[in-house]
Amino acid sequence: LCKDCRARFFADADGGCRPCPSGSSGLFAVFVLIVIGLSFVSVAVVVLSLSKTGGEKSTAATTTTLRSRRLPPSVPLVITAFQIVGLLSVANMSWPSGAQRALNAFTFFSLDVNLLASECTLPSFGAKYAASLVAPLGFVLALVLVTATFAVAQRCVGALAGL
């Protein structure tokens, strides 16, 4: 288990212990900044989609705009299938070496939280577990803050245009 690793070591995907990289705290901070950046991009996409309705107050126009797809539905489905196949490569099933190499290629589509070496940044396994539980809530809070920022900015621009 990852809690069995010594200080300044973290558990890799295979269950072994590896030494902490020198910049693990910086890598973790960059990941948090990327999540915040993605929340800005998400809200910006929604705001731009809503602005394409031409300022109409129609609920039907807004609903149609929000429900329109930017990607074909097959793209997210293919990515999900690749993630599932990548999980098969991690399972201990005694794959032949050729099949194992082929399956390992699909692990690219899965986010491995061990790449962040968060055990090197967070003080304990319990803190890492708590952070993994709180992360989705943090993303939602970031979305709410970004949405509020966009709303305030839009009101300020509208007030300045009225002067």
PDB file of N, CA, C and O in Angstrom, residues 2 10-13 27-28 31 110-120 122 128-129 131-132 135:
ATOM      1  N   CYS A   2       0.298   2.341  -0.469  1.00  0.00           N
ATOM      2  CA  CYS A   2       1.100   3.553  -0.581  1.00  0.00           C
ATOM      3  C   CYS A   2       1.467   4.118   0.792  1.00  0.00           C
ATOM      4  O   CYS A   2       2.429   4.857   0.906  1.00  0.00           O
ATOM      5  N   PHE A  10       7.112   7.891  -2.838  1.00  0.00           N
ATOM      6  CA  PHE A  10       5.697   7.805  -3.158  1.00  0.00           C
ATOM      7  C   PHE A  10       5.424   6.495  -3.872  1.00  0.00           C
ATOM      8  O   PHE A  10       6.329   5.868  -4.427  1.00  0.00           O
ATOM      9  N   ALA A  11       4.158   6.064  -3.841  1.00  0.00           N
ATOM     10  CA  ALA A  11       3.767   4.804  -4.467  1.00  0.00           C
ATOM     11  C   ALA A  11       3.483   5.036  -5.942  1.00  0.00           C
ATOM     12  O   ALA A  11       2.722   5.932  -6.301  1.00  0.00           O
ATOM     13  N   ASP A  12       4.103   4.219  -6.795  1.00  0.00           N
ATOM     14  CA  ASP A  12       3.822   4.325  -8.224  1.00  0.00           C
ATOM     15  C   ASP A  12       2.631   3.429  -8.570  1.00  0.00           C
ATOM     16  O   ASP A  12       2.040   2.792  -7.708  1.00  0.00           O
ATOM     17  N   ALA A  13       2.265   3.398  -9.852  1.00  0.00           N
ATOM     18  CA  ALA A  13       1.083   2.650 -10.274  1.00  0.00           C
ATOM     19  C   ALA A  13       1.232   1.156 -10.042  1.00  0.00           C
ATOM     20  O   ALA A  13       0.243   0.443  -9.882  1.00  0.00           O
ATOM     21  N   LEU A  27       5.001  20.809  -9.317  1.00  0.00           N
ATOM     22  CA  LEU A  27       4.166  20.055 -10.237  1.00  0.00           C
ATOM     23  C   LEU A  27       2.730  20.008  -9.736  1.00  0.00           C
ATOM     24  O   LEU A  27       1.783  20.182 -10.507  1.00  0.00           O
ATOM     25  N   PHE A  28       2.560  19.827  -8.447  1.00  0.00           N
ATOM     26  CA  PHE A  28       1.225  19.807  -7.860  1.00  0.00           C
ATOM     27  C   PHE A  28       0.560  21.178  -8.005  1.00  0.00           C
ATOM     28  O   PHE A  28      -0.622  21.274  -8.340  1.00  0.00           O
ATOM     29  N   PHE A  31      -0.611  21.666 -11.518  1.00  0.00           N
ATOM     30  CA  PHE A  31      -1.848  20.922 -11.746  1.00  0.00           C
ATOM     31  C   PHE A  31      -3.052  21.702 -11.225  1.00  0.00           C
ATOM     32  O   PHE A  31      -4.079  21.791 -11.900  1.00  0.00           O
ATOM     33  N   SER A 110      -5.759   7.946 -19.859  1.00  0.00           N
ATOM     34  CA  SER A 110      -6.197   7.955 -18.466  1.00  0.00           C
ATOM     35  C   SER A 110      -5.280   8.853 -17.645  1.00  0.00           C
ATOM     36  O   SER A 110      -4.066   8.865 -17.848  1.00  0.00           O
ATOM     37  N   LEU A 111      -5.858   9.586 -16.730  1.00  0.00           N
ATOM     38  CA  LEU A 111      -5.075  10.443 -15.845  1.00  0.00           C
ATOM     39  C   LEU A 111      -4.590   9.606 -14.672  1.00  0.00           C
ATOM     40  O   LEU A 111      -5.394   9.065 -13.911  1.00  0.00           O
ATOM     41  N   ASP A 112      -3.288   9.484 -14.551  1.00  0.00           N
ATOM     42  CA  ASP A 112      -2.696   8.749 -13.433  1.00  0.00           C
ATOM     43  C   ASP A 112      -2.296   9.765 -12.372  1.00  0.00           C
ATOM     44  O   ASP A 112      -1.366  10.547 -12.563  1.00  0.00           O
ATOM     45  N   VAL A 113      -3.017   9.772 -11.253  1.00  0.00           N
ATOM     46  CA  VAL A 113      -2.746  10.753 -10.212  1.00  0.00           C
ATOM     47  C   VAL A 113      -1.380  10.543  -9.579  1.00  0.00           C
ATOM     48  O   VAL A 113      -0.835  11.456  -8.957  1.00  0.00           O
ATOM     49  N   ASN A 114      -0.799   9.363  -9.738  1.00  0.00           N
ATOM     50  CA  ASN A 114       0.531   9.121  -9.189  1.00  0.00           C
ATOM     51  C   ASN A 114       1.606   9.902  -9.931  1.00  0.00           C
ATOM     52  O   ASN A 114       2.707  10.087  -9.416  1.00  0.00           O
ATOM     53  N   LEU A 115       1.293  10.356 -11.153  1.00  0.00           N
ATOM     54  CA  LEU A 115       2.258  11.168 -11.896  1.00  0.00           C
ATOM     55  C   LEU A 115       2.548  12.483 -11.174  1.00  0.00           C
ATOM     56  O   LEU A 115       3.611  13.060 -11.331  1.00  0.00           O
ATOM     57  N   LEU A 116       1.590  12.959 -10.394  1.00  0.00           N
ATOM     58  CA  LEU A 116       1.778  14.211  -9.666  1.00  0.00           C
ATOM     59  C   LEU A 116       2.627  14.027  -8.419  1.00  0.00           C
ATOM     60  O   LEU A 116       3.078  14.996  -7.837  1.00  0.00           O
ATOM     61  N   ALA A 117       2.837  12.796  -8.012  1.00  0.00           N
ATOM     62  CA  ALA A 117       3.575  12.488  -6.783  1.00  0.00           C
ATOM     63  C   ALA A 117       3.025  13.312  -5.621  1.00  0.00           C
ATOM     64  O   ALA A 117       3.758  13.941  -4.871  1.00  0.00           O
ATOM     65  N   SER A 118       1.697  13.291  -5.493  1.00  0.00           N
ATOM     66  CA  SER A 118       1.048  14.118  -4.471  1.00  0.00           C
ATOM     67  C   SER A 118       1.408  13.679  -3.056  1.00  0.00           C
ATOM     68  O   SER A 118       1.302  14.476  -2.126  1.00  0.00           O
ATOM     69  N   GLU A 119       1.846  12.436  -2.882  1.00  0.00           N
ATOM     70  CA  GLU A 119       2.271  11.992  -1.552  1.00  0.00           C
ATOM     71  C   GLU A 119       3.514  12.742  -1.086  1.00  0.00           C
ATOM     72  O   GLU A 119       3.790  12.798   0.103  1.00  0.00           O
ATOM     73  N   CYS A 120       4.259  13.297  -2.038  1.00  0.00           N
ATOM     74  CA  CYS A 120       5.448  14.067  -1.684  1.00  0.00           C
ATOM     75  C   CYS A 120       5.074  15.474  -1.239  1.00  0.00           C
ATOM     76  O   CYS A 120       5.821  16.137  -0.529  1.00  0.00           O
ATOM     77  N   LEU A 122       1.610  16.342  -0.137  1.00  0.00           N
ATOM     78  CA  LEU A 122       0.658  16.237   0.963  1.00  0.00           C
ATOM     79  C   LEU A 122       1.283  15.409   2.085  1.00  0.00           C
ATOM     80  O   LEU A 122       2.011  14.455   1.821  1.00  0.00           O
ATOM     81  N   LYS A 128      -3.928  12.860   1.253  1.00  0.00           N
ATOM     82  CA  LYS A 128      -4.066  12.596  -0.187  1.00  0.00           C
ATOM     83  C   LYS A 128      -5.479  12.109  -0.489  1.00  0.00           C
ATOM     84  O   LYS A 128      -6.099  12.540  -1.460  1.00  0.00           O
ATOM     85  N   TYR A 129      -5.997  11.224   0.335  1.00  0.00           N
ATOM     86  CA  TYR A 129      -7.346  10.700   0.140  1.00  0.00           C
ATOM     87  C   TYR A 129      -8.379  11.820   0.286  1.00  0.00           C
ATOM     88  O   TYR A 129      -9.296  11.943  -0.527  1.00  0.00           O
ATOM     89  N   ALA A 131      -7.883  14.998  -0.186  1.00  0.00           N
ATOM     90  CA  ALA A 131      -7.740  15.897  -1.334  1.00  0.00           C
ATOM     91  C   ALA A 131      -8.430  15.305  -2.562  1.00  0.00           C
ATOM     92  O   ALA A 131      -9.049  16.040  -3.342  1.00  0.00           O
ATOM     93  N   SER A 132      -8.352  13.990  -2.744  1.00  0.00           N
ATOM     94  CA  SER A 132      -9.011  13.374  -3.897  1.00  0.00           C
ATOM     95  C   SER A 132     -10.531  13.445  -3.773  1.00  0.00           C
ATOM     96  O   SER A 132     -11.239  13.508  -4.774  1.00  0.00           O
ATOM     97  N   ALA A 135     -11.407  17.372  -4.365  1.00  0.00           N
ATOM     98  CA  ALA A 135     -11.043  17.947  -5.664  1.00  0.00           C
ATOM     99  C   ALA A 135     -12.257  18.263  -6.542  1.00  0.00           C
ATOM    100  O   ALA A 135     -12.321  19.359  -7.114  1.00  0.00           O
TER     101      ALA A 135
END
